[in-house]
Amino acid sequence: LGYRPRGYKFDIQDYCAYDEAKHDILSSSLGRAALMRGGIVWRLSRGAVLPKAVTAGLPTSSVMNEGSVVGMLGSDYLADQLLDDEGEDIICGVYHVYTVGMEQTSESSWWP
């Protein structure tokens, strides 16, 4: 969701932009990965992604194009789509706020 200057006051426009970015991720194939992540990411995703999306799996083409190897079964690779840190930060509403000059930042989020 980006960087903000020191002392930045978040407002409703920031929340709406967060909500739209979260919706974009959850309505993509990454929504399934978010639901499987667990924790607060699962909690924030469960209203937008149906549990059936997890059990249905990904189409083979999606795994081949966007998947990551998550294990092996004998000599076969097991692949699935994983949510990266950036996607997790967007779902959790994480912003980076400068604290000292442009060298240090703290993280602020809509959720504790």
PDB file of N, CA and C in Angstrom:
ATOM      1  N   LEU A   1       0.822  -1.201   0.000  1.00  0.00           N
ATOM      2  CA  LEU A   1       0.000   0.000   0.000  1.00  0.00           C
ATOM      3  C   LEU A   1       0.855   1.248   0.000  1.00  0.00           C
ATOM      4  N   GLY A   2       2.140   1.027   0.115  1.00  0.00           N
ATOM      5  CA  GLY A   2       3.044   2.139  -0.099  1.00  0.00           C
ATOM      6  C   GLY A   2       3.600   2.780   1.155  1.00  0.00           C
ATOM      7  N   TYR A   3       4.250   3.898   0.930  1.00  0.00           N
ATOM      8  CA  TYR A   3       4.946   4.643   1.974  1.00  0.00           C
ATOM      9  C   TYR A   3       4.223   5.959   2.226  1.00  0.00           C
ATOM     10  N   ARG A   4       4.288   6.407   3.470  1.00  0.00           N
ATOM     11  CA  ARG A   4       3.658   7.664   3.868  1.00  0.00           C
ATOM     12  C   ARG A   4       4.681   8.475   4.657  1.00  0.00           C
ATOM     13  N   PRO A   5       4.552   9.806   4.614  1.00  0.00           N
ATOM     14  CA  PRO A   5       5.491  10.640   5.359  1.00  0.00           C
ATOM     15  C   PRO A   5       5.252  10.546   6.873  1.00  0.00           C
ATOM     16  N   ARG A   6       6.255  10.930   7.610  1.00  0.00           N
ATOM     17  CA  ARG A   6       6.161  10.956   9.073  1.00  0.00           C
ATOM     18  C   ARG A   6       4.962  11.817   9.494  1.00  0.00           C
ATOM     19  N   GLY A   7       4.203  11.330  10.449  1.00  0.00           N
ATOM     20  CA  GLY A   7       3.065  12.080  10.967  1.00  0.00           C
ATOM     21  C   GLY A   7       1.816  12.002  10.108  1.00  0.00           C
ATOM     22  N   TYR A   8       1.832  11.191   9.082  1.00  0.00           N
ATOM     23  CA  TYR A   8       0.687  11.080   8.176  1.00  0.00           C
ATOM     24  C   TYR A   8      -0.559  10.650   8.930  1.00  0.00           C
ATOM     25  N   LYS A   9      -1.677  11.294   8.662  1.00  0.00           N
ATOM     26  CA  LYS A   9      -2.959  10.953   9.271  1.00  0.00           C
ATOM     27  C   LYS A   9      -3.803  10.213   8.241  1.00  0.00           C
ATOM     28  N   PHE A  10      -4.097   8.964   8.517  1.00  0.00           N
ATOM     29  CA  PHE A  10      -4.895   8.152   7.609  1.00  0.00           C
ATOM     30  C   PHE A  10      -6.357   8.580   7.673  1.00  0.00           C
ATOM     31  N   ASP A  11      -7.040   8.484   6.526  1.00  0.00           N
ATOM     32  CA  ASP A  11      -8.441   8.906   6.468  1.00  0.00           C
ATOM     33  C   ASP A  11      -9.262   7.891   5.681  1.00  0.00           C
ATOM     34  N   ILE A  12     -10.495   8.217   5.431  1.00  0.00           N
ATOM     35  CA  ILE A  12     -11.417   7.295   4.768  1.00  0.00           C
ATOM     36  C   ILE A  12     -10.967   6.972   3.339  1.00  0.00           C
ATOM     37  N   GLN A  13     -10.325   7.911   2.665  1.00  0.00           N
ATOM     38  CA  GLN A  13      -9.835   7.632   1.316  1.00  0.00           C
ATOM     39  C   GLN A  13      -8.740   6.556   1.345  1.00  0.00           C
ATOM     40  N   ASP A  14      -7.891   6.609   2.376  1.00  0.00           N
ATOM     41  CA  ASP A  14      -6.861   5.578   2.522  1.00  0.00           C
ATOM     42  C   ASP A  14      -7.517   4.221   2.761  1.00  0.00           C
ATOM     43  N   TYR A  15      -8.533   4.193   3.602  1.00  0.00           N
ATOM     44  CA  TYR A  15      -9.204   2.923   3.880  1.00  0.00           C
ATOM     45  C   TYR A  15      -9.885   2.382   2.624  1.00  0.00           C
ATOM     46  N   CYS A  16     -10.522   3.247   1.854  1.00  0.00           N
ATOM     47  CA  CYS A  16     -11.181   2.811   0.613  1.00  0.00           C
ATOM     48  C   CYS A  16     -10.161   2.266  -0.387  1.00  0.00           C
ATOM     49  N   ALA A  17      -9.003   2.915  -0.489  1.00  0.00           N
ATOM     50  CA  ALA A  17      -7.951   2.425  -1.388  1.00  0.00           C
ATOM     51  C   ALA A  17      -7.438   1.067  -0.910  1.00  0.00           C
ATOM     52  N   TYR A  18      -7.280   0.905   0.406  1.00  0.00           N
ATOM     53  CA  TYR A  18      -6.889  -0.392   0.964  1.00  0.00           C
ATOM     54  C   TYR A  18      -7.927  -1.453   0.635  1.00  0.00           C
ATOM     55  N   ASP A  19      -9.185  -1.132   0.850  1.00  0.00           N
ATOM     56  CA  ASP A  19     -10.264  -2.094   0.622  1.00  0.00           C
ATOM     57  C   ASP A  19     -10.307  -2.531  -0.848  1.00  0.00           C
ATOM     58  N   GLU A  20     -10.080  -1.603  -1.762  1.00  0.00           N
ATOM     59  CA  GLU A  20     -10.068  -1.931  -3.187  1.00  0.00           C
ATOM     60  C   GLU A  20      -8.871  -2.821  -3.541  1.00  0.00           C
ATOM     61  N   ALA A  21      -7.695  -2.499  -2.987  1.00  0.00           N
ATOM     62  CA  ALA A  21      -6.500  -3.316  -3.255  1.00  0.00           C
ATOM     63  C   ALA A  21      -6.675  -4.723  -2.683  1.00  0.00           C
ATOM     64  N   LYS A  22      -7.259  -4.809  -1.491  1.00  0.00           N
ATOM     65  CA  LYS A  22      -7.520  -6.118  -0.883  1.00  0.00           C
ATOM     66  C   LYS A  22      -8.508  -6.904  -1.740  1.00  0.00           C
ATOM     67  N   HIS A  23      -9.544  -6.250  -2.207  1.00  0.00           N
ATOM     68  CA  HIS A  23     -10.544  -6.910  -3.060  1.00  0.00           C
ATOM     69  C   HIS A  23      -9.902  -7.439  -4.344  1.00  0.00           C
ATOM     70  N   ASP A  24      -9.014  -6.647  -4.953  1.00  0.00           N
ATOM     71  CA  ASP A  24      -8.346  -7.074  -6.185  1.00  0.00           C
ATOM     72  C   ASP A  24      -7.561  -8.369  -5.966  1.00  0.00           C
ATOM     73  N   ILE A  25      -6.856  -8.470  -4.848  1.00  0.00           N
ATOM     74  CA  ILE A  25      -6.089  -9.685  -4.569  1.00  0.00           C
ATOM     75  C   ILE A  25      -7.016 -10.856  -4.285  1.00  0.00           C
ATOM     76  N   LEU A  26      -8.006 -10.627  -3.437  1.00  0.00           N
ATOM     77  CA  LEU A  26      -8.869 -11.732  -3.025  1.00  0.00           C
ATOM     78  C   LEU A  26      -9.759 -12.242  -4.148  1.00  0.00           C
ATOM     79  N   SER A  27     -10.053 -11.404  -5.132  1.00  0.00           N
ATOM     80  CA  SER A  27     -10.880 -11.858  -6.251  1.00  0.00           C
ATOM     81  C   SER A  27     -10.040 -12.513  -7.359  1.00  0.00           C
ATOM     82  N   SER A  28      -8.724 -12.499  -7.193  1.00  0.00           N
ATOM     83  CA  SER A  28      -7.840 -13.185  -8.142  1.00  0.00           C
ATOM     84  C   SER A  28      -7.573 -14.599  -7.626  1.00  0.00           C
ATOM     85  N   SER A  29      -6.741 -15.333  -8.329  1.00  0.00           N
ATOM     86  CA  SER A  29      -6.398 -16.681  -7.875  1.00  0.00           C
ATOM     87  C   SER A  29      -5.614 -16.650  -6.568  1.00  0.00           C
ATOM     88  N   LEU A  30      -5.082 -15.500  -6.187  1.00  0.00           N
ATOM     89  CA  LEU A  30      -4.372 -15.390  -4.909  1.00  0.00           C
ATOM     90  C   LEU A  30      -5.325 -15.450  -3.718  1.00  0.00           C
ATOM     91  N   GLY A  31      -6.622 -15.235  -3.965  1.00  0.00           N
ATOM     92  CA  GLY A  31      -7.598 -15.331  -2.879  1.00  0.00           C
ATOM     93  C   GLY A  31      -7.569 -16.697  -2.232  1.00  0.00           C
ATOM     94  N   ARG A  32      -7.438 -17.725  -3.031  1.00  0.00           N
ATOM     95  CA  ARG A  32      -7.350 -19.101  -2.531  1.00  0.00           C
ATOM     96  C   ARG A  32      -6.121 -19.264  -1.633  1.00  0.00           C
ATOM     97  N   ALA A  33      -4.989 -18.746  -2.089  1.00  0.00           N
ATOM     98  CA  ALA A  33      -3.753 -18.830  -1.298  1.00  0.00           C
ATOM     99  C   ALA A  33      -3.895 -18.059   0.010  1.00  0.00           C
ATOM    100  N   ALA A  34      -4.595 -16.929  -0.031  1.00  0.00           N
ATOM    101  CA  ALA A  34      -4.797 -16.128   1.175  1.00  0.00           C
ATOM    102  C   ALA A  34      -5.633 -16.892   2.199  1.00  0.00           C
ATOM    103  N   LEU A  35      -6.668 -17.554   1.733  1.00  0.00           N
ATOM    104  CA  LEU A  35      -7.529 -18.310   2.640  1.00  0.00           C
ATOM    105  C   LEU A  35      -6.768 -19.460   3.290  1.00  0.00           C
ATOM    106  N   MET A  36      -5.835 -20.040   2.557  1.00  0.00           N
ATOM    107  CA  MET A  36      -5.053 -21.153   3.097  1.00  0.00           C
ATOM    108  C   MET A  36      -3.930 -20.684   4.027  1.00  0.00           C
ATOM    109  N   ARG A  37      -3.632 -19.399   4.029  1.00  0.00           N
ATOM    110  CA  ARG A  37      -2.508 -18.864   4.809  1.00  0.00           C
ATOM    111  C   ARG A  37      -2.737 -18.993   6.315  1.00  0.00           C
ATOM    112  N   GLY A  38      -3.982 -18.871   6.745  1.00  0.00           N
ATOM    113  CA  GLY A  38      -4.282 -18.955   8.172  1.00  0.00           C
ATOM    114  C   GLY A  38      -4.120 -17.613   8.863  1.00  0.00           C
ATOM    115  N   GLY A  39      -4.357 -17.592  10.158  1.00  0.00           N
ATOM    116  CA  GLY A  39      -4.177 -16.391  10.972  1.00  0.00           C
ATOM    117  C   GLY A  39      -5.067 -15.240  10.546  1.00  0.00           C
ATOM    118  N   ILE A  40      -4.555 -14.036  10.705  1.00  0.00           N
ATOM    119  CA  ILE A  40      -5.349 -12.848  10.383  1.00  0.00           C
ATOM    120  C   ILE A  40      -5.602 -12.753   8.883  1.00  0.00           C
ATOM    121  N   VAL A  41      -4.690 -13.272   8.063  1.00  0.00           N
ATOM    122  CA  VAL A  41      -4.905 -13.256   6.611  1.00  0.00           C
ATOM    123  C   VAL A  41      -6.134 -14.093   6.270  1.00  0.00           C
ATOM    124  N   TRP A  42      -6.262 -15.266   6.896  1.00  0.00           N
ATOM    125  CA  TRP A  42      -7.464 -16.101   6.710  1.00  0.00           C
ATOM    126  C   TRP A  42      -8.702 -15.332   7.158  1.00  0.00           C
ATOM    127  N   ARG A  43      -8.626 -14.706   8.326  1.00  0.00           N
ATOM    128  CA  ARG A  43      -9.789 -14.001   8.878  1.00  0.00           C
ATOM    129  C   ARG A  43     -10.251 -12.878   7.959  1.00  0.00           C
ATOM    130  N   LEU A  44      -9.319 -12.124   7.405  1.00  0.00           N
ATOM    131  CA  LEU A  44      -9.665 -11.012   6.519  1.00  0.00           C
ATOM    132  C   LEU A  44     -10.106 -11.494   5.139  1.00  0.00           C
ATOM    133  N   SER A  45      -9.776 -12.737   4.794  1.00  0.00           N
ATOM    134  CA  SER A  45     -10.097 -13.281   3.472  1.00  0.00           C
ATOM    135  C   SER A  45     -11.397 -14.066   3.446  1.00  0.00           C
ATOM    136  N   ARG A  46     -11.803 -14.596   4.569  1.00  0.00           N
ATOM    137  CA  ARG A  46     -12.900 -15.562   4.570  1.00  0.00           C
ATOM    138  C   ARG A  46     -14.237 -14.992   4.119  1.00  0.00           C
ATOM    139  N   GLY A  47     -14.444 -13.705   4.222  1.00  0.00           N
ATOM    140  CA  GLY A  47     -15.691 -13.115   3.741  1.00  0.00           C
ATOM    141  C   GLY A  47     -15.730 -12.936   2.234  1.00  0.00           C
ATOM    142  N   ALA A  48     -14.559 -12.976   1.597  1.00  0.00           N
ATOM    143  CA  ALA A  48     -14.483 -12.715   0.161  1.00  0.00           C
ATOM    144  C   ALA A  48     -14.177 -13.956  -0.669  1.00  0.00           C
ATOM    145  N   VAL A  49     -13.665 -15.007  -0.021  1.00  0.00           N
ATOM    146  CA  VAL A  49     -13.271 -16.214  -0.744  1.00  0.00           C
ATOM    147  C   VAL A  49     -14.024 -17.401  -0.147  1.00  0.00           C
ATOM    148  N   LEU A  50     -14.695 -18.138  -0.990  1.00  0.00           N
ATOM    149  CA  LEU A  50     -15.446 -19.302  -0.523  1.00  0.00           C
ATOM    150  C   LEU A  50     -14.507 -20.456  -0.182  1.00  0.00           C
ATOM    151  N   PRO A  51     -14.786 -21.178   0.902  1.00  0.00           N
ATOM    152  CA  PRO A  51     -13.945 -22.325   1.252  1.00  0.00           C
ATOM    153  C   PRO A  51     -13.833 -23.348   0.122  1.00  0.00           C
ATOM    154  N   LYS A  52     -14.836 -23.447  -0.713  1.00  0.00           N
ATOM    155  CA  LYS A  52     -14.798 -24.385  -1.838  1.00  0.00           C
ATOM    156  C   LYS A  52     -13.626 -24.084  -2.778  1.00  0.00           C
ATOM    157  N   ALA A  53     -13.193 -22.827  -2.810  1.00  0.00           N
ATOM    158  CA  ALA A  53     -12.049 -22.462  -3.654  1.00  0.00           C
ATOM    159  C   ALA A  53     -10.792 -23.206  -3.214  1.00  0.00           C
ATOM    160  N   VAL A  54     -10.672 -23.474  -1.923  1.00  0.00           N
ATOM    161  CA  VAL A  54      -9.503 -24.192  -1.410  1.00  0.00           C
ATOM    162  C   VAL A  54      -9.574 -25.657  -1.804  1.00  0.00           C
ATOM    163  N   THR A  55     -10.726 -26.274  -1.571  1.00  0.00           N
ATOM    164  CA  THR A  55     -10.841 -27.706  -1.825  1.00  0.00           C
ATOM    165  C   THR A  55     -10.884 -28.030  -3.317  1.00  0.00           C
ATOM    166  N   ALA A  56     -11.313 -27.081  -4.131  1.00  0.00           N
ATOM    167  CA  ALA A  56     -11.374 -27.315  -5.583  1.00  0.00           C
ATOM    168  C   ALA A  56      -9.988 -27.319  -6.207  1.00  0.00           C
ATOM    169  N   GLY A  57      -9.028 -26.660  -5.563  1.00  0.00           N
ATOM    170  CA  GLY A  57      -7.677 -26.603  -6.121  1.00  0.00           C
ATOM    171  C   GLY A  57      -7.582 -25.606  -7.261  1.00  0.00           C
ATOM    172  N   LEU A  58      -6.398 -25.515  -7.804  1.00  0.00           N
ATOM    173  CA  LEU A  58      -6.139 -24.608  -8.929  1.00  0.00           C
ATOM    174  C   LEU A  58      -6.172 -25.385 -10.229  1.00  0.00           C
ATOM    175  N   PRO A  59      -6.607 -24.736 -11.299  1.00  0.00           N
ATOM    176  CA  PRO A  59      -6.477 -25.393 -12.604  1.00  0.00           C
ATOM    177  C   PRO A  59      -5.000 -25.660 -12.896  1.00  0.00           C
ATOM    178  N   THR A  60      -4.717 -26.734 -13.596  1.00  0.00           N
ATOM    179  CA  THR A  60      -3.332 -27.109 -13.900  1.00  0.00           C
ATOM    180  C   THR A  60      -2.578 -25.963 -14.557  1.00  0.00           C
ATOM    181  N   SER A  61      -3.227 -25.217 -15.457  1.00  0.00           N
ATOM    182  CA  SER A  61      -2.542 -24.116 -16.134  1.00  0.00           C
ATOM    183  C   SER A  61      -2.107 -23.040 -15.148  1.00  0.00           C
ATOM    184  N   SER A  62      -2.915 -22.753 -14.128  1.00  0.00           N
ATOM    185  CA  SER A  62      -2.540 -21.751 -13.129  1.00  0.00           C
ATOM    186  C   SER A  62      -1.338 -22.197 -12.322  1.00  0.00           C
ATOM    187  N   VAL A  63      -1.323 -23.469 -11.932  1.00  0.00           N
ATOM    188  CA  VAL A  63      -0.192 -23.981 -11.157  1.00  0.00           C
ATOM    189  C   VAL A  63       1.075 -23.935 -11.997  1.00  0.00           C
ATOM    190  N   MET A  64       0.973 -24.308 -13.261  1.00  0.00           N
ATOM    191  CA  MET A  64       2.151 -24.312 -14.130  1.00  0.00           C
ATOM    192  C   MET A  64       2.686 -22.898 -14.362  1.00  0.00           C
ATOM    193  N   ASN A  65       1.783 -21.916 -14.469  1.00  0.00           N
ATOM    194  CA  ASN A  65       2.207 -20.546 -14.754  1.00  0.00           C
ATOM    195  C   ASN A  65       2.536 -19.745 -13.503  1.00  0.00           C
ATOM    196  N   GLU A  66       1.827 -19.989 -12.410  1.00  0.00           N
ATOM    197  CA  GLU A  66       1.947 -19.131 -11.229  1.00  0.00           C
ATOM    198  C   GLU A  66       2.326 -19.887  -9.970  1.00  0.00           C
ATOM    199  N   GLY A  67       2.454 -21.204 -10.031  1.00  0.00           N
ATOM    200  CA  GLY A  67       2.652 -22.005  -8.837  1.00  0.00           C
ATOM    201  C   GLY A  67       4.094 -22.079  -8.367  1.00  0.00           C
ATOM    202  N   SER A  68       4.230 -22.564  -7.148  1.00  0.00           N
ATOM    203  CA  SER A  68       5.531 -22.804  -6.539  1.00  0.00           C
ATOM    204  C   SER A  68       5.558 -24.242  -6.054  1.00  0.00           C
ATOM    205  N   VAL A  69       6.718 -24.839  -6.102  1.00  0.00           N
ATOM    206  CA  VAL A  69       6.859 -26.205  -5.597  1.00  0.00           C
ATOM    207  C   VAL A  69       6.745 -26.148  -4.074  1.00  0.00           C
ATOM    208  N   VAL A  70       5.820 -26.949  -3.540  1.00  0.00           N
ATOM    209  CA  VAL A  70       5.604 -26.967  -2.093  1.00  0.00           C
ATOM    210  C   VAL A  70       5.991 -28.301  -1.465  1.00  0.00           C
ATOM    211  N   GLY A  71       6.383 -29.267  -2.275  1.00  0.00           N
ATOM    212  CA  GLY A  71       6.783 -30.562  -1.754  1.00  0.00           C
ATOM    213  C   GLY A  71       6.981 -31.567  -2.869  1.00  0.00           C
ATOM    214  N   MET A  72       7.248 -32.796  -2.468  1.00  0.00           N
ATOM    215  CA  MET A  72       7.417 -33.877  -3.445  1.00  0.00           C
ATOM    216  C   MET A  72       6.672 -35.111  -2.954  1.00  0.00           C
ATOM    217  N   LEU A  73       6.190 -35.873  -3.887  1.00  0.00           N
ATOM    218  CA  LEU A  73       5.556 -37.155  -3.615  1.00  0.00           C
ATOM    219  C   LEU A  73       6.255 -38.161  -4.513  1.00  0.00           C
ATOM    220  N   GLY A  74       7.163 -38.904  -3.925  1.00  0.00           N
ATOM    221  CA  GLY A  74       8.004 -39.771  -4.744  1.00  0.00           C
ATOM    222  C   GLY A  74       8.882 -38.908  -5.627  1.00  0.00           C
ATOM    223  N   SER A  75       8.791 -39.107  -6.944  1.00  0.00           N
ATOM    224  CA  SER A  75       9.568 -38.291  -7.879  1.00  0.00           C
ATOM    225  C   SER A  75       8.738 -37.170  -8.496  1.00  0.00           C
ATOM    226  N   ASP A  76       7.491 -37.022  -8.029  1.00  0.00           N
ATOM    227  CA  ASP A  76       6.611 -35.967  -8.556  1.00  0.00           C
ATOM    228  C   ASP A  76       6.674 -34.720  -7.676  1.00  0.00           C
ATOM    229  N   TYR A  77       6.660 -33.568  -8.328  1.00  0.00           N
ATOM    230  CA  TYR A  77       6.629 -32.309  -7.606  1.00  0.00           C
ATOM    231  C   TYR A  77       5.187 -31.952  -7.268  1.00  0.00           C
ATOM    232  N   LEU A  78       4.984 -31.404  -6.068  1.00  0.00           N
ATOM    233  CA  LEU A  78       3.681 -30.886  -5.667  1.00  0.00           C
ATOM    234  C   LEU A  78       3.760 -29.365  -5.744  1.00  0.00           C
ATOM    235  N   ALA A  79       2.858 -28.773  -6.488  1.00  0.00           N
ATOM    236  CA  ALA A  79       2.890 -27.325  -6.690  1.00  0.00           C
ATOM    237  C   ALA A  79       1.585 -26.701  -6.242  1.00  0.00           C
ATOM    238  N   ASP A  80       1.670 -25.485  -5.773  1.00  0.00           N
ATOM    239  CA  ASP A  80       0.494 -24.722  -5.383  1.00  0.00           C
ATOM    240  C   ASP A  80       0.867 -23.253  -5.493  1.00  0.00           C
ATOM    241  N   GLN A  81      -0.126 -22.417  -5.443  1.00  0.00           N
ATOM    242  CA  GLN A  81       0.126 -20.990  -5.498  1.00  0.00           C
ATOM    243  C   GLN A  81       0.305 -20.474  -4.084  1.00  0.00           C
ATOM    244  N   LEU A  82       1.324 -19.655  -3.867  1.00  0.00           N
ATOM    245  CA  LEU A  82       1.629 -19.122  -2.549  1.00  0.00           C
ATOM    246  C   LEU A  82       1.437 -17.612  -2.539  1.00  0.00           C
ATOM    247  N   LEU A  83       1.046 -17.106  -1.391  1.00  0.00           N
ATOM    248  CA  LEU A  83       0.880 -15.671  -1.199  1.00  0.00           C
ATOM    249  C   LEU A  83       2.210 -15.100  -0.729  1.00  0.00           C
ATOM    250  N   ASP A  84       2.724 -14.097  -1.425  1.00  0.00           N
ATOM    251  CA  ASP A  84       3.999 -13.511  -1.014  1.00  0.00           C
ATOM    252  C   ASP A  84       3.771 -12.458   0.073  1.00  0.00           C
ATOM    253  N   ASP A  85       4.875 -11.931   0.618  1.00  0.00           N
ATOM    254  CA  ASP A  85       4.791 -10.958   1.708  1.00  0.00           C
ATOM    255  C   ASP A  85       4.048  -9.692   1.293  1.00  0.00           C
ATOM    256  N   GLU A  86       4.236  -9.266   0.058  1.00  0.00           N
ATOM    257  CA  GLU A  86       3.565  -8.060  -0.422  1.00  0.00           C
ATOM    258  C   GLU A  86       2.046  -8.260  -0.441  1.00  0.00           C
ATOM    259  N   GLY A  87       1.599  -9.412  -0.932  1.00  0.00           N
ATOM    260  CA  GLY A  87       0.172  -9.706  -0.940  1.00  0.00           C
ATOM    261  C   GLY A  87      -0.396  -9.775   0.465  1.00  0.00           C
ATOM    262  N   GLU A  88       0.360 -10.386   1.376  1.00  0.00           N
ATOM    263  CA  GLU A  88      -0.078 -10.464   2.768  1.00  0.00           C
ATOM    264  C   GLU A  88      -0.187  -9.063   3.376  1.00  0.00           C
ATOM    265  N   ASP A  89       0.799  -8.214   3.090  1.00  0.00           N
ATOM    266  CA  ASP A  89       0.759  -6.839   3.607  1.00  0.00           C
ATOM    267  C   ASP A  89      -0.454  -6.075   3.085  1.00  0.00           C
ATOM    268  N   ILE A  90      -0.796  -6.260   1.821  1.00  0.00           N
ATOM    269  CA  ILE A  90      -1.964  -5.568   1.270  1.00  0.00           C
ATOM    270  C   ILE A  90      -3.230  -6.050   1.962  1.00  0.00           C
ATOM    271  N   ILE A  91      -3.381  -7.353   2.111  1.00  0.00           N
ATOM    272  CA  ILE A  91      -4.578  -7.881   2.771  1.00  0.00           C
ATOM    273  C   ILE A  91      -4.683  -7.367   4.202  1.00  0.00           C
ATOM    274  N   CYS A  92      -3.554  -7.247   4.881  1.00  0.00           N
ATOM    275  CA  CYS A  92      -3.556  -6.785   6.268  1.00  0.00           C
ATOM    276  C   CYS A  92      -3.545  -5.261   6.396  1.00  0.00           C
ATOM    277  N   GLY A  93      -3.507  -4.557   5.284  1.00  0.00           N
ATOM    278  CA  GLY A  93      -3.562  -3.095   5.331  1.00  0.00           C
ATOM    279  C   GLY A  93      -2.302  -2.451   5.872  1.00  0.00           C
ATOM    280  N   VAL A  94      -1.139  -2.989   5.517  1.00  0.00           N
ATOM    281  CA  VAL A  94       0.133  -2.485   6.041  1.00  0.00           C
ATOM    282  C   VAL A  94       0.658  -1.337   5.182  1.00  0.00           C
ATOM    283  N   TYR A  95       0.974  -0.244   5.850  1.00  0.00           N
ATOM    284  CA  TYR A  95       1.624   0.914   5.238  1.00  0.00           C
ATOM    285  C   TYR A  95       2.980   1.088   5.907  1.00  0.00           C
ATOM    286  N   HIS A  96       3.930   1.620   5.167  1.00  0.00           N
ATOM    287  CA  HIS A  96       5.238   1.948   5.728  1.00  0.00           C
ATOM    288  C   HIS A  96       5.265   3.459   5.935  1.00  0.00           C
ATOM    289  N   VAL A  97       5.540   3.870   7.171  1.00  0.00           N
ATOM    290  CA  VAL A  97       5.542   5.287   7.523  1.00  0.00           C
ATOM    291  C   VAL A  97       6.954   5.681   7.928  1.00  0.00           C
ATOM    292  N   TYR A  98       7.480   6.721   7.271  1.00  0.00           N
ATOM    293  CA  TYR A  98       8.828   7.179   7.593  1.00  0.00           C
ATOM    294  C   TYR A  98       8.859   7.703   9.022  1.00  0.00           C
ATOM    295  N   THR A  99       9.930   7.343   9.746  1.00  0.00           N
ATOM    296  CA  THR A  99      10.061   7.790  11.131  1.00  0.00           C
ATOM    297  C   THR A  99      11.189   8.812  11.289  1.00  0.00           C
ATOM    298  N   VAL A 100      12.307   8.590  10.624  1.00  0.00           N
ATOM    299  CA  VAL A 100      13.448   9.490  10.707  1.00  0.00           C
ATOM    300  C   VAL A 100      13.940   9.731   9.299  1.00  0.00           C
ATOM    301  N   GLY A 101      13.790  10.953   8.823  1.00  0.00           N
ATOM    302  CA  GLY A 101      14.228  11.246   7.462  1.00  0.00           C
ATOM    303  C   GLY A 101      13.595  10.284   6.478  1.00  0.00           C
ATOM    304  N   MET A 102      14.386   9.810   5.553  1.00  0.00           N
ATOM    305  CA  MET A 102      13.902   8.848   4.571  1.00  0.00           C
ATOM    306  C   MET A 102      14.636   7.518   4.742  1.00  0.00           C
ATOM    307  N   GLU A 103      15.204   7.289   5.933  1.00  0.00           N
ATOM    308  CA  GLU A 103      16.020   6.107   6.144  1.00  0.00           C
ATOM    309  C   GLU A 103      15.327   5.007   6.927  1.00  0.00           C
ATOM    310  N   GLN A 104      14.412   5.357   7.821  1.00  0.00           N
ATOM    311  CA  GLN A 104      13.754   4.357   8.650  1.00  0.00           C
ATOM    312  C   GLN A 104      12.244   4.461   8.496  1.00  0.00           C
ATOM    313  N   THR A 105      11.600   3.307   8.610  1.00  0.00           N
ATOM    314  CA  THR A 105      10.142   3.292   8.550  1.00  0.00           C
ATOM    315  C   THR A 105       9.586   2.409   9.667  1.00  0.00           C
ATOM    316  N   SER A 106       8.344   2.679  10.000  1.00  0.00           N
ATOM    317  CA  SER A 106       7.594   1.779  10.875  1.00  0.00           C
ATOM    318  C   SER A 106       6.414   1.277  10.054  1.00  0.00           C
ATOM    319  N   GLU A 107       5.800   0.211  10.513  1.00  0.00           N
ATOM    320  CA  GLU A 107       4.644  -0.331   9.812  1.00  0.00           C
ATOM    321  C   GLU A 107       3.369   0.045  10.563  1.00  0.00           C
ATOM    322  N   SER A 108       2.405   0.547   9.834  1.00  0.00           N
ATOM    323  CA  SER A 108       1.094   0.855  10.375  1.00  0.00           C
ATOM    324  C   SER A 108       0.078   0.018   9.617  1.00  0.00           C
ATOM    325  N   SER A 109      -0.948  -0.443  10.312  1.00  0.00           N
ATOM    326  CA  SER A 109      -1.937  -1.303   9.693  1.00  0.00           C
ATOM    327  C   SER A 109      -3.329  -0.953  10.192  1.00  0.00           C
ATOM    328  N   TRP A 110      -4.327  -1.282   9.385  1.00  0.00           N
ATOM    329  CA  TRP A 110      -5.707  -1.109   9.810  1.00  0.00           C
ATOM    330  C   TRP A 110      -6.063  -2.142  10.876  1.00  0.00           C
ATOM    331  N   TRP A 111      -5.273  -3.199  10.985  1.00  0.00           N
ATOM    332  CA  TRP A 111      -5.584  -4.286  11.918  1.00  0.00           C
ATOM    333  C   TRP A 111      -4.399  -4.486  12.844  1.00  0.00           C
ATOM    334  N   PRO A 112      -4.665  -4.731  14.125  1.00  0.00           N
ATOM    335  CA  PRO A 112      -3.547  -4.868  15.090  1.00  0.00           C
ATOM    336  C   PRO A 112      -2.690  -6.090  14.814  1.00  0.00           C
TER     337      PRO A 112
END
